[in-house]
Structures are given as C-alpha cells and as structure tokens.
XYZ file of C-alpha atoms in Angstrom:
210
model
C -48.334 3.495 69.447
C -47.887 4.568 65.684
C -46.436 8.452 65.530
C -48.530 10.677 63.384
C -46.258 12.496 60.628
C -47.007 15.757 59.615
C -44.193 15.341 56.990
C -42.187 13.141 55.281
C -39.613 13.820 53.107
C -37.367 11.140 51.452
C -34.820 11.004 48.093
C -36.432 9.298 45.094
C -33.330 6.908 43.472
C -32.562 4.343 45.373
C -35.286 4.920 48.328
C -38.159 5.351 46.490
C -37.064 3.087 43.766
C -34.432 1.274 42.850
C -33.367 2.906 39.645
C -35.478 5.778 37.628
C -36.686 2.658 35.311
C -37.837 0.994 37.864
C -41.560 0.420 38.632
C -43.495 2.926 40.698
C -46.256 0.917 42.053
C -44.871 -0.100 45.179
C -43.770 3.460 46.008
C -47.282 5.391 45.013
C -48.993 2.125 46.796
C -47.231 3.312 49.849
C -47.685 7.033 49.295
C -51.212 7.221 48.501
C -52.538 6.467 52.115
C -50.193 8.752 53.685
C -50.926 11.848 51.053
C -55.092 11.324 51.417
C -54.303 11.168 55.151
C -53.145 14.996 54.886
C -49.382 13.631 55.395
C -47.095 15.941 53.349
C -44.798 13.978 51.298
C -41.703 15.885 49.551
C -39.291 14.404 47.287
C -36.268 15.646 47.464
C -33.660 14.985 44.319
C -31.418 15.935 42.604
C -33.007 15.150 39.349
C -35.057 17.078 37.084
C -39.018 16.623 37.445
C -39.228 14.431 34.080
C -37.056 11.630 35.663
C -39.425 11.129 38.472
C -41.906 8.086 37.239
C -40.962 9.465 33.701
C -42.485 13.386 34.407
C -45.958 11.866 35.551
C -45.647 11.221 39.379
C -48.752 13.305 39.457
C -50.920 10.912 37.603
C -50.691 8.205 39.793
C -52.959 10.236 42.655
C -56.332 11.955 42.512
C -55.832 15.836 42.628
C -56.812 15.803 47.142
C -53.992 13.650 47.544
C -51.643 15.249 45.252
C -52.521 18.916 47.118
C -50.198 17.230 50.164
C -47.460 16.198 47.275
C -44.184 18.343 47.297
C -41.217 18.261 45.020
C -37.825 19.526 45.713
C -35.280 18.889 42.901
C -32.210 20.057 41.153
C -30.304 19.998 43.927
C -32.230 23.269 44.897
C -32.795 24.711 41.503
C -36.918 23.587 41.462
C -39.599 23.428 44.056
C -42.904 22.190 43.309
C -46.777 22.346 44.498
C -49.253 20.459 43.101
C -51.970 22.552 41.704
C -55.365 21.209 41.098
C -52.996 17.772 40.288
C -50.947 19.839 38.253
C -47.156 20.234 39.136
C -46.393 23.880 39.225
C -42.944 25.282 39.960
C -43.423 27.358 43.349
C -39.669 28.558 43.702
C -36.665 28.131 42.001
C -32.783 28.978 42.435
C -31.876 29.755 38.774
C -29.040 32.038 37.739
C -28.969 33.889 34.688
C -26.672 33.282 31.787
C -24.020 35.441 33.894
C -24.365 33.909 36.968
C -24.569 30.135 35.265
C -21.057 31.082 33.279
C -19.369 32.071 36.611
C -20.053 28.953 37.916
C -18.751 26.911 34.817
C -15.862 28.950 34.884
C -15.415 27.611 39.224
C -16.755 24.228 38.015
C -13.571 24.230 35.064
C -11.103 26.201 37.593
C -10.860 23.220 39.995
C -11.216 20.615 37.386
C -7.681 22.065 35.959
C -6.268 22.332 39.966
C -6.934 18.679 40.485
C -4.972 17.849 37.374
C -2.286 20.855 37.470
C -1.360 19.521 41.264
C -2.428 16.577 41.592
C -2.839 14.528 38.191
C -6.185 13.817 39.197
C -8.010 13.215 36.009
C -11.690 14.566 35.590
C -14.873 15.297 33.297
C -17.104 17.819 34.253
C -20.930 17.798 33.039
C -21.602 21.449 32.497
C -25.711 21.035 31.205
C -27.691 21.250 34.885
C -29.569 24.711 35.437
C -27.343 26.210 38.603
C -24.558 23.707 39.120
C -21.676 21.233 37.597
C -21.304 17.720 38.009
C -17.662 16.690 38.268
C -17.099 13.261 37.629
C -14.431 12.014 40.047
C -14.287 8.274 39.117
C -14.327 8.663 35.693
C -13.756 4.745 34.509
C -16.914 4.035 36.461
C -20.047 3.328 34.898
C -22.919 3.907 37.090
C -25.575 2.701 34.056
C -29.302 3.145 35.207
C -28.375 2.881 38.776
C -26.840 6.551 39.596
C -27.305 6.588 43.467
C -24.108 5.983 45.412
C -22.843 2.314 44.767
C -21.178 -0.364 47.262
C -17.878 0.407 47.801
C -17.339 3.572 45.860
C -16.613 5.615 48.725
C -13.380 3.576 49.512
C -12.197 3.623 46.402
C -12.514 7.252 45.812
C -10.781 7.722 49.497
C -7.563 5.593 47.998
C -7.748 7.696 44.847
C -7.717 11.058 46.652
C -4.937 9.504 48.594
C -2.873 8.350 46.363
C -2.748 11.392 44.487
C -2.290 13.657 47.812
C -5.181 14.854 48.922
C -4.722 12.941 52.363
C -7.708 14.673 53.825
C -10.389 12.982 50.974
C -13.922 14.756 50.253
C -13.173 17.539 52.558
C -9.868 18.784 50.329
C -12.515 18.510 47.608
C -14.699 20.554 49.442
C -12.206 23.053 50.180
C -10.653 23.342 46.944
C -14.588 24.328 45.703
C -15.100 26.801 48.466
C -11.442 28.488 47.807
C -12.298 28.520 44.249
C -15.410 30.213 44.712
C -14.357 32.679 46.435
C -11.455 33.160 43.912
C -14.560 34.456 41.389
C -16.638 35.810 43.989
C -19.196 33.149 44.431
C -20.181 31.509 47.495
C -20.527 27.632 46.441
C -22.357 25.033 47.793
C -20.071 21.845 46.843
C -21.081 18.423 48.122
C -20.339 14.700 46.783
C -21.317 11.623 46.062
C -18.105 9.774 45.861
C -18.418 9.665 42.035
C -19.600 12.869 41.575
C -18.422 16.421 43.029
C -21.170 18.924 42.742
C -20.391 22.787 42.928
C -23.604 25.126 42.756
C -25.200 27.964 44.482
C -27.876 25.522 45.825
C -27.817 22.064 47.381
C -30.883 19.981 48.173
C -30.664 21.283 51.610
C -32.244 24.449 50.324
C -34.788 22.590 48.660
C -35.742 20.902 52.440
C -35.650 25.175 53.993
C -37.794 26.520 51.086
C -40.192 23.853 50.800
C-alpha cells in the first residue's frame, strides 16, 4: 500500500541534485506529480533562493502546483510561499546591522580561540545575512560540489584531535555556545565537517516556521 504524504521536505544539494549546476529536470519531473497532487514540498537549504535552479525553481511548475511549493533557506534566515507562482518571502530571521556585528564579532572570537589554544588555523566567511561560515578544512576545495564529501568527517575528527580537541564537533560546538554567551547571544552553531556555522538560526527553524 503506497502512504499518502501530506509533506515532504528534503535539502536541495546533493538530494535534489547533485551540485547547484546540475540539471533540474529529473528533480521537477519528480516534484511536479506530487505538488499538483496537493503534496507540500519544502526545500530546506542553506543557500540563498538564487542558487536553487539558478533563482527560477518557480518556473518549472504552473502557478496550482507551485501554491503547495515551500522554501526554507539560509539556514533559517528566509521562508518562502509561492504566490500566484511568484516566490514571496513569508518570514525571515534577519538581524539588524547591530545584531549581524555581534555575531561577526562571536564568529571572529572563536576563530582567534582555535588558533590562540589550539593552532588550529581558520577562515571565516563573514557575507551570509544572520550567520558565519567558518571554514575548518581550509586546504580543501569543495569546487561546485559543496555538500558534505566522502571522508571529510574523518579527517576533520584527526584534525580536531591532533590539535586537542579530543571531543571533535562537540568542543566546536561548545566553544560557539560559550562564546555566545560571552557577548550575550544565544547561538545556534552546527557543522558540516568543513564548515562550522554560528548564527541565531539553523535550518531547523526553517522546518518549525514553515
């Protein structure tokens, strides 16, 4: 017996498609029965909108199917309806230029811990709307293909080891949420095992708004 979904959510890089220059076809060809069926359909990224089928997702279904179509991206910073086939931002989690400083200033606090006490070399990508990207494996090239790659999660585990941070992503974690705290900000800090990202949102929040 075949279930009946009410709702389907799913990530878009490396589920949907393999890369974000990869064809769409086979991913709106399996969406498109599902969406006129009523099923609701969120993507849930943490990309921006304009990286999904290069901004135009929308365009690939007639304006019924797209009214079942959600969007949850940024890692919680963007939620999106489709209105009259029209993406429209429905809720966001954006701080203002205060708020976005304070976290840079977390983001650059425990990028200067890791190297202070533990010569653990970092770069930090300070340009997304309510978060920081902090690249852990620096010498590693993701190219088009920026989902989690084979064997990147035991290598960063050796690396965290071998500079003494025995207890891997979660010392990470903790060093975010101590950090936080430090300038008053509760931080949601998760990773990829190339990237640490510290926010206020994660895509979890994207899944309870949406």
């Amino acid at each position: 017996m075949s279930k009946k979904y009410k709702a389907i959510f799913f990530d878009w890089d490396g589920t949907a498609v393999m890369s974000r220059q990869a064809p769409v076809e086979e991913a709106v060809a399996a969406m498109k029965p599902l969406l006129a069926s009523g099923v609701k359909l969120v993507i849930v990224s943490g990309t921006t909108y304009d990286k999904i089928a290069s901004g135009k997702i929308h365009e690939h279904f007639t304006p019924e199917e797209a009214s079942n179509l959600y969007l949850g991206l940024g890692r919680g910073a963007y939620n999106y309806k489709m209105v009259n086939g029209q993406p429209e931002i429905f809720a966001d989690c954006i701080p203002d230029t205060e708020g976005l400083l304070k976290i840079h200033d977390v983001c650059y606090k425990i990028h200067r811990e890791l190297l202070e006490k533990y010569n653990f070399k970092t770069d930090v990508v300070f340009s997304r709307p309510n978060y920081c990207k902090i690249d852990l494996q620096v010498e590693n090239e993701r190219g088009d293909q920026l989902f989690m790659q084979e064997d990147e999660m035991s290598q960063l585990k050796a690396m965290l080891e071998e500079h003494g941070l025995e207890n891997g992503i979660m010392d990470l974690v903790s060093l975010s949420e101590k950090v936080g705290e430090e300038f008053g900000l509760k931080v949601s800090a998760t990773c990829d095992a190339k990237y640490l990202e510290v926010g206020i949102s994660c895509k979890s929040d994207n899944v309870d708004t949406i």
